[in-house]
mmCIF file of C-alpha atoms and ligand atoms in Angstrom:
data_model
loop_
_atom_site.group_PDB
_atom_site.id
_atom_site.type_symbol
_atom_site.label_atom_id
_atom_site.label_comp_id
_atom_site.label_asym_id
_atom_site.label_seq_id
_atom_site.Cartn_x
_atom_site.Cartn_y
_atom_site.Cartn_z
ATOM 1 C CA MET A 21 17.500 -56.502 -16.771
ATOM 2 C CA THR A 22 16.068 -59.462 -14.888
ATOM 3 C CA LEU A 23 16.396 -59.254 -11.111
ATOM 4 C CA ASN A 24 16.343 -62.104 -8.590
ATOM 5 C CA ILE A 25 15.900 -60.950 -5.007
ATOM 6 C CA ILE A 26 15.418 -62.680 -1.674
ATOM 7 C CA LEU A 27 13.488 -60.911 1.094
ATOM 8 C CA LEU A 28 14.616 -62.461 4.361
ATOM 9 C CA GLY A 29 13.264 -61.898 7.854
ATOM 10 C CA PRO A 30 11.281 -63.530 10.626
ATOM 11 C CA PRO A 31 7.503 -64.003 10.553
ATOM 12 C CA GLY A 32 5.808 -60.603 10.401
ATOM 13 C CA ALA A 33 8.948 -58.746 9.308
ATOM 14 C CA GLY A 34 7.032 -57.357 6.324
ATOM 15 C CA LYS A 35 8.302 -59.616 3.523
ATOM 16 C CA GLY A 36 4.854 -60.085 1.963
ATOM 17 C CA THR A 37 3.975 -56.396 2.344
ATOM 18 C CA GLN A 38 7.160 -55.258 0.594
ATOM 19 C CA ALA A 39 7.067 -57.985 -2.073
ATOM 20 C CA SER A 40 3.590 -56.897 -3.022
ATOM 21 C CA ARG A 41 4.747 -53.267 -3.321
ATOM 22 C CA LEU A 42 7.586 -54.341 -5.618
ATOM 23 C CA GLU A 43 5.101 -56.285 -7.747
ATOM 24 C CA ASP A 44 2.925 -53.197 -8.116
ATOM 25 C CA GLU A 45 5.777 -50.764 -8.719
ATOM 26 C CA HIS A 46 8.138 -52.816 -10.892
ATOM 27 C CA GLY A 47 6.103 -55.657 -12.379
ATOM 28 C CA MET A 48 8.283 -58.131 -10.505
ATOM 29 C CA VAL A 49 6.668 -61.415 -9.461
ATOM 30 C CA GLN A 50 6.455 -62.468 -5.799
ATOM 31 C CA LEU A 51 7.262 -66.123 -5.201
ATOM 32 C CA SER A 52 5.904 -66.807 -1.711
ATOM 33 C CA THR A 53 6.195 -70.422 -0.618
ATOM 34 C CA GLY A 54 3.753 -69.638 2.219
ATOM 35 C CA ASP A 55 1.135 -68.467 -0.327
ATOM 36 C CA MET A 56 1.807 -71.478 -2.563
ATOM 37 C CA LEU A 57 1.395 -73.870 0.359
ATOM 38 C CA ARG A 58 -1.796 -72.151 1.572
ATOM 39 C CA ALA A 59 -3.206 -72.432 -1.978
ATOM 40 C CA ALA A 60 -2.344 -76.147 -1.968
ATOM 41 C CA VAL A 61 -4.050 -76.596 1.426
ATOM 42 C CA LYS A 62 -7.140 -74.781 0.165
ATOM 43 C CA ALA A 63 -7.261 -76.877 -3.018
ATOM 44 C CA GLY A 64 -6.781 -80.096 -1.017
ATOM 45 C CA THR A 65 -3.882 -81.274 -3.211
ATOM 46 C CA PRO A 66 -1.551 -84.058 -1.928
ATOM 47 C CA ILE A 67 1.048 -81.389 -1.027
ATOM 48 C CA GLY A 68 -1.599 -79.370 0.779
ATOM 49 C CA LEU A 69 -2.765 -82.389 2.767
ATOM 50 C CA GLN A 70 0.826 -83.109 3.787
ATOM 51 C CA ALA A 71 1.616 -79.478 4.642
ATOM 52 C CA LYS A 72 -1.458 -78.441 6.622
ATOM 53 C CA ALA A 73 -0.624 -79.896 10.047
ATOM 54 C CA VAL A 74 3.013 -78.778 9.788
ATOM 55 C CA MET A 75 1.988 -75.202 8.946
ATOM 56 C CA ASP A 76 -0.688 -75.079 11.649
ATOM 57 C CA ALA A 77 2.015 -76.059 14.164
ATOM 58 C CA GLY A 78 4.348 -73.312 12.886
ATOM 59 C CA GLU A 79 6.999 -75.800 11.771
ATOM 60 C CA LEU A 80 8.735 -76.028 8.397
ATOM 61 C CA VAL A 81 7.405 -78.041 5.470
ATOM 62 C CA SER A 82 9.965 -80.372 3.836
ATOM 63 C CA ASP A 83 12.765 -78.838 1.774
ATOM 64 C CA GLU A 84 11.916 -81.074 -1.216
ATOM 65 C CA ILE A 85 8.313 -79.904 -1.354
ATOM 66 C CA VAL A 86 9.044 -76.167 -1.231
ATOM 67 C CA SER A 87 12.002 -76.310 -3.615
ATOM 68 C CA GLY A 88 9.829 -78.332 -6.013
ATOM 69 C CA LEU A 89 7.152 -75.625 -5.883
ATOM 70 C CA ILE A 90 9.702 -72.888 -6.602
ATOM 71 C CA GLY A 91 11.197 -74.809 -9.539
ATOM 72 C CA GLU A 92 7.749 -75.303 -11.091
ATOM 73 C CA ARG A 93 6.887 -71.641 -10.705
ATOM 74 C CA LEU A 94 10.183 -70.460 -12.225
ATOM 75 C CA ASP A 95 9.504 -72.676 -15.243
ATOM 76 C CA GLU A 96 6.006 -71.251 -15.614
ATOM 77 C CA LEU A 97 7.393 -67.701 -15.555
ATOM 78 C CA GLY A 98 10.168 -68.257 -18.064
ATOM 79 C CA PRO A 99 13.537 -66.449 -18.161
ATOM 80 C CA ASP A 100 12.540 -62.796 -18.577
ATOM 81 C CA VAL A 101 10.583 -62.107 -15.403
ATOM 82 C CA SER A 102 12.161 -60.518 -12.319
ATOM 83 C CA VAL A 103 11.309 -62.365 -9.117
ATOM 84 C CA ILE A 104 11.201 -61.743 -5.363
ATOM 85 C CA PHE A 105 11.614 -64.813 -3.186
ATOM 86 C CA ASP A 106 9.435 -64.316 -0.098
ATOM 87 C CA GLY A 107 9.804 -66.930 2.638
ATOM 88 C CA TYR A 108 12.237 -69.019 0.585
ATOM 89 C CA PRO A 109 14.924 -70.211 1.166
ATOM 90 C CA ARG A 110 14.426 -70.976 4.843
ATOM 91 C CA THR A 111 17.116 -73.616 5.462
ATOM 92 C CA ALA A 112 20.675 -74.287 4.279
ATOM 93 C CA ALA A 113 19.341 -77.133 2.112
ATOM 94 C CA GLN A 114 16.850 -74.767 0.465
ATOM 95 C CA ALA A 115 19.608 -72.182 -0.126
ATOM 96 C CA GLU A 116 21.636 -74.863 -1.888
ATOM 97 C CA ALA A 117 18.614 -76.009 -3.881
ATOM 98 C CA LEU A 118 17.921 -72.411 -4.949
ATOM 99 C CA ASP A 119 21.457 -72.064 -6.305
ATOM 100 C CA GLY A 120 20.798 -75.132 -8.451
ATOM 101 C CA LEU A 121 17.365 -73.950 -9.574
ATOM 102 C CA LEU A 122 18.679 -70.523 -10.579
ATOM 103 C CA GLY A 123 21.878 -71.827 -12.186
ATOM 104 C CA ALA A 124 19.923 -74.294 -14.331
ATOM 105 C CA ARG A 125 17.797 -71.402 -15.589
ATOM 106 C CA ARG A 126 20.700 -68.985 -16.129
ATOM 107 C CA ARG A 127 19.533 -66.724 -13.360
ATOM 108 C CA GLN A 128 21.651 -65.333 -10.572
ATOM 109 C CA LEU A 129 20.861 -63.784 -7.233
ATOM 110 C CA ASP A 130 21.268 -60.011 -7.194
ATOM 111 C CA HIS A 131 20.320 -59.087 -3.622
ATOM 112 C CA VAL A 132 19.418 -60.715 -0.342
ATOM 113 C CA ILE A 133 17.562 -58.054 1.634
ATOM 114 C CA GLU A 134 17.259 -58.737 5.345
ATOM 115 C CA LEU A 135 14.418 -56.938 7.127
ATOM 116 C CA VAL A 136 15.839 -56.299 10.583
ATOM 117 C CA VAL A 137 13.107 -56.226 13.218
ATOM 118 C CA ASP A 138 12.438 -56.318 16.926
ATOM 119 C CA GLU A 139 10.940 -59.757 17.516
ATOM 120 C CA ASP A 140 8.855 -58.567 20.478
ATOM 121 C CA ALA A 141 6.924 -56.253 18.174
ATOM 122 C CA LEU A 142 6.239 -58.989 15.667
ATOM 123 C CA VAL A 143 3.721 -60.903 17.736
ATOM 124 C CA ASP A 144 1.599 -57.748 17.779
ATOM 125 C CA ARG A 145 1.989 -57.308 14.035
ATOM 126 C CA ILE A 146 1.064 -60.883 13.230
ATOM 127 C CA THR A 147 -1.843 -61.362 15.591
ATOM 128 C CA GLY A 148 -3.403 -58.099 14.286
ATOM 129 C CA ARG A 149 -3.114 -59.120 10.634
ATOM 130 C CA PHE A 150 -6.114 -59.975 8.430
ATOM 131 C CA SER A 151 -6.848 -60.052 4.719
ATOM 132 C CA CYS A 152 -9.664 -59.819 2.215
ATOM 133 C CA ALA A 153 -11.112 -63.302 1.670
ATOM 134 C CA LYS A 154 -11.894 -62.448 -1.950
ATOM 135 C CA CYS A 155 -8.774 -60.705 -3.354
ATOM 136 C CA GLY A 156 -6.186 -61.304 -0.608
ATOM 137 C CA ALA A 157 -5.410 -57.616 0.098
ATOM 138 C CA GLY A 158 -3.653 -57.360 3.473
ATOM 139 C CA TYR A 159 -4.737 -55.261 6.484
ATOM 140 C CA HIS A 160 -3.897 -54.810 10.146
ATOM 141 C CA ASP A 161 -6.115 -54.027 13.142
ATOM 142 C CA ARG A 162 -4.034 -50.957 14.012
ATOM 143 C CA TYR A 163 -1.509 -50.173 11.253
ATOM 144 C CA LYS A 164 -3.572 -50.627 8.096
ATOM 145 C CA LEU A 165 -7.347 -50.629 8.382
ATOM 146 C CA PRO A 166 -9.610 -50.506 5.303
ATOM 147 C CA LYS A 167 -10.471 -46.887 4.404
ATOM 148 C CA VAL A 168 -14.190 -47.675 4.746
ATOM 149 C CA ALA A 169 -14.996 -49.914 7.712
ATOM 150 C CA ASP A 170 -15.409 -53.613 6.838
ATOM 151 C CA THR A 171 -14.942 -52.935 3.123
ATOM 152 C CA CYS A 172 -11.898 -54.039 1.132
ATOM 153 C CA ASP A 173 -10.118 -51.043 -0.446
ATOM 154 C CA VAL A 174 -9.226 -53.100 -3.499
ATOM 155 C CA CYS A 175 -12.319 -55.131 -4.414
ATOM 156 C CA GLY A 176 -15.108 -53.844 -2.126
ATOM 157 C CA SER A 177 -15.721 -57.235 -0.515
ATOM 158 C CA HIS A 178 -16.977 -57.333 3.098
ATOM 159 C CA ASP A 179 -15.518 -60.760 3.768
ATOM 160 C CA PHE A 180 -12.212 -60.896 5.696
ATOM 161 C CA LYS A 181 -10.130 -63.770 7.108
ATOM 162 C CA ARG A 182 -7.225 -64.468 9.482
ATOM 163 C CA ARG A 183 -4.528 -67.135 9.071
ATOM 164 C CA PRO A 184 -4.851 -70.171 11.349
ATOM 165 C CA ASP A 185 -1.127 -69.951 12.241
ATOM 166 C CA ASP A 186 -1.370 -66.282 13.317
ATOM 167 C CA ASN A 187 -1.963 -67.000 17.015
ATOM 168 C CA ALA A 188 0.599 -66.054 19.683
ATOM 169 C CA GLU A 189 1.629 -69.645 20.497
ATOM 170 C CA THR A 190 2.265 -70.683 16.884
ATOM 171 C CA VAL A 191 4.057 -67.410 16.197
ATOM 172 C CA ARG A 192 6.564 -68.285 18.932
ATOM 173 C CA THR A 193 7.285 -71.637 17.233
ATOM 174 C CA ARG A 194 7.659 -69.882 13.863
ATOM 175 C CA MET A 195 10.144 -67.417 15.424
ATOM 176 C CA ALA A 196 12.125 -70.275 16.954
ATOM 177 C CA GLU A 197 12.248 -72.041 13.569
ATOM 178 C CA TYR A 198 13.511 -68.796 12.002
ATOM 179 C CA ARG A 199 16.278 -68.377 14.573
ATOM 180 C CA ALA A 200 17.382 -72.025 14.412
ATOM 181 C CA LYS A 201 17.144 -72.740 10.675
ATOM 182 C CA THR A 202 16.747 -69.572 8.602
ATOM 183 C CA ALA A 203 18.944 -66.905 10.232
ATOM 184 C CA PRO A 204 22.020 -69.185 9.861
ATOM 185 C CA ILE A 205 21.790 -69.010 6.047
ATOM 186 C CA LEU A 206 22.595 -65.264 6.005
ATOM 187 C CA PRO A 207 26.380 -65.824 6.218
ATOM 188 C CA ILE A 208 26.210 -67.915 3.023
ATOM 189 C CA TYR A 209 25.036 -64.835 1.139
ATOM 190 C CA ASP A 210 27.148 -62.425 3.179
ATOM 191 C CA ALA A 211 30.220 -64.265 1.919
ATOM 192 C CA ARG A 212 29.069 -63.456 -1.633
ATOM 193 C CA GLY A 213 28.712 -59.741 -0.792
ATOM 194 C CA ILE A 214 25.026 -59.566 -1.784
ATOM 195 C CA VAL A 215 23.358 -58.948 1.598
ATOM 196 C CA ALA A 216 21.755 -55.605 2.454
ATOM 197 C CA HIS A 217 20.091 -54.830 5.777
ATOM 198 C CA VAL A 218 16.957 -52.695 6.039
ATOM 199 C CA ASP A 219 15.288 -51.409 9.196
ATOM 200 C CA GLY A 220 12.000 -53.315 9.111
ATOM 201 C CA MET A 221 10.646 -51.383 12.114
ATOM 202 C CA ALA A 222 10.356 -48.182 10.068
ATOM 203 C CA PRO A 223 6.969 -47.277 8.546
ATOM 204 C CA ILE A 224 5.990 -49.353 5.492
ATOM 205 C CA ASP A 225 6.720 -46.518 3.005
ATOM 206 C CA GLN A 226 10.193 -45.936 4.455
ATOM 207 C CA VAL A 227 11.032 -49.635 4.278
ATOM 208 C CA ASN A 228 9.908 -49.552 0.657
ATOM 209 C CA ASP A 229 12.124 -46.513 -0.047
ATOM 210 C CA ALA A 230 15.137 -48.276 1.473
ATOM 211 C CA ILE A 231 14.528 -51.348 -0.693
ATOM 212 C CA GLU A 232 14.105 -49.173 -3.783
ATOM 213 C CA ALA A 233 17.472 -47.549 -3.038
ATOM 214 C CA ILE A 234 19.103 -50.993 -2.932
ATOM 215 C CA LEU A 235 17.484 -52.058 -6.203
ATOM 216 C CA ALA A 236 18.674 -48.836 -7.831
ATOM 217 C CA THR A 237 22.250 -50.019 -7.270
ATOM 218 C CA ALA A 238 21.640 -53.210 -9.289
ATOM 219 C CA GLY A 239 23.976 -53.700 -12.184
HETATM 220 P P1 AP5 B 14 4.881 -67.675 5.390
HETATM 221 O O1 AP5 B 14 3.578 -67.443 4.757
HETATM 222 O O2 AP5 B 14 6.115 -67.456 4.614
HETATM 223 O O3 AP5 B 14 4.891 -66.844 6.747
HETATM 224 P P2 AP5 B 14 6.078 -66.120 7.543
HETATM 225 O O4 AP5 B 14 7.454 -66.207 7.078
HETATM 226 O O5 AP5 B 14 5.821 -66.558 8.914
HETATM 227 O O6 AP5 B 14 5.840 -64.665 7.177
HETATM 228 P P3 AP5 B 14 4.550 -63.866 7.341
HETATM 229 O O7 AP5 B 14 3.703 -63.972 6.110
HETATM 230 O O8 AP5 B 14 3.873 -64.179 8.637
HETATM 231 O O9 AP5 B 14 5.164 -62.407 7.528
HETATM 232 P P4 AP5 B 14 5.704 -61.354 6.497
HETATM 233 O O10 AP5 B 14 7.156 -61.116 6.754
HETATM 234 O O11 AP5 B 14 5.295 -61.653 5.080
HETATM 235 O O12 AP5 B 14 4.925 -60.077 7.054
HETATM 236 P P5 AP5 B 14 3.716 -59.263 6.426
HETATM 237 O O13 AP5 B 14 4.188 -58.473 5.251
HETATM 238 O O14 AP5 B 14 2.513 -60.123 6.225
HETATM 239 O O15 AP5 B 14 4.967 -69.172 5.967
HETATM 240 C C1 AP5 B 14 3.890 -69.778 6.680
HETATM 241 C C2 AP5 B 14 4.219 -71.237 6.940
HETATM 242 O O16 AP5 B 14 4.367 -71.948 5.684
HETATM 243 C C3 AP5 B 14 5.544 -71.496 7.680
HETATM 244 O O17 AP5 B 14 5.396 -71.410 9.085
HETATM 245 C C4 AP5 B 14 5.864 -72.928 7.202
HETATM 246 O O18 AP5 B 14 5.092 -73.897 7.880
HETATM 247 C C5 AP5 B 14 5.419 -72.902 5.748
HETATM 248 N N1 AP5 B 14 6.499 -72.491 4.825
HETATM 249 C C6 AP5 B 14 6.491 -71.384 4.029
HETATM 250 N N2 AP5 B 14 7.632 -71.307 3.321
HETATM 251 C C7 AP5 B 14 8.386 -72.374 3.675
HETATM 252 C C8 AP5 B 14 9.686 -72.824 3.316
HETATM 253 N N3 AP5 B 14 10.439 -72.142 2.431
HETATM 254 N N4 AP5 B 14 10.156 -73.959 3.894
HETATM 255 C C9 AP5 B 14 9.395 -74.666 4.767
HETATM 256 N N5 AP5 B 14 8.171 -74.287 5.172
HETATM 257 C C10 AP5 B 14 7.665 -73.145 4.628
HETATM 258 O O19 AP5 B 14 3.444 -58.237 7.626
HETATM 259 C C11 AP5 B 14 2.851 -58.660 8.843
HETATM 260 C C12 AP5 B 14 1.866 -57.578 9.349
HETATM 261 O O20 AP5 B 14 2.607 -56.430 9.713
HETATM 262 C C13 AP5 B 14 0.866 -57.114 8.280
HETATM 263 O O21 AP5 B 14 -0.374 -56.902 8.919
HETATM 264 C C14 AP5 B 14 1.436 -55.801 7.754
HETATM 265 O O22 AP5 B 14 0.429 -54.896 7.332
HETATM 266 C C15 AP5 B 14 2.197 -55.290 8.980
HETATM 267 N N6 AP5 B 14 3.427 -54.603 8.591
HETATM 268 C C16 AP5 B 14 4.331 -54.969 7.648
HETATM 269 N N7 AP5 B 14 5.360 -54.114 7.601
HETATM 270 C C17 AP5 B 14 5.108 -53.180 8.566
HETATM 271 C C18 AP5 B 14 5.805 -52.013 9.019
HETATM 272 N N8 AP5 B 14 6.974 -51.646 8.461
HETATM 273 N N9 AP5 B 14 5.251 -51.319 10.032
HETATM 274 C C19 AP5 B 14 4.063 -51.682 10.605
HETATM 275 N N10 AP5 B 14 3.356 -52.762 10.191
HETATM 276 C C20 AP5 B 14 3.874 -53.500 9.195
#
């Protein structure tokens, strides 16, 4: 059965971490608009050029751009692949666009999983985050260091990077954007009875277990 899931939560809530676990464990595909936009910035595409300053400031890229990226990716994947939306939708307009994108492809949302977190702890999580520059594997200064110092567990590279928007000031703007524009879309999905809440402050494995329990109720 094909699943369509949204992981919702503020910056640093663990959406990317959990989406990547679901990819590994279930062969689902993570659709992260943040990753798509960063790839566009890196490639210097017209979308990337438009998005860079907005992302560096911690503000939201236009609804049309991100919904366009999601539509393209869904078409590339075809109908039989289960997907996890990570960082999308982030506004009421994007939630409406997603309904259209899914409906046109005969998909329907199964679960919206909110990662409930303590915002004060998130600045620490985000500013300590880094990743392998070669394969993208994620690490954290305190919670998830490579097993061998300065060596990626996955690909062995010694080259690591940090995101330009992972500084304390930009994180505060990203949080404010979440509170003002993203949190208000939860009631839309609540009214459909598809929202589940997970304690995102629990250790990564426990958060994963809680999500697995929700997915086990699908169908
Ligand atoms: P995006 O890339 O989506 O960033 P974000 O939402 O700010 O989310 P993050 O990636 O920072 O956090 P996360 O929840 O994935 O946490 P993670 O798993 O990494 O967006 C970036 C920018 O792109 C936006 O600001 C905007 O400009 C633009 N954009 C993207 N989508 C858009 C859209 N739809 N519309 C408009 N603009 C858009 O975890 C964080 C750290 O914590 C990691 O180090 C991890 O190891 C650690 N960690 C995770 N879980 C736990 C745990 N349970 N316990 C301890 N540590 C944990």
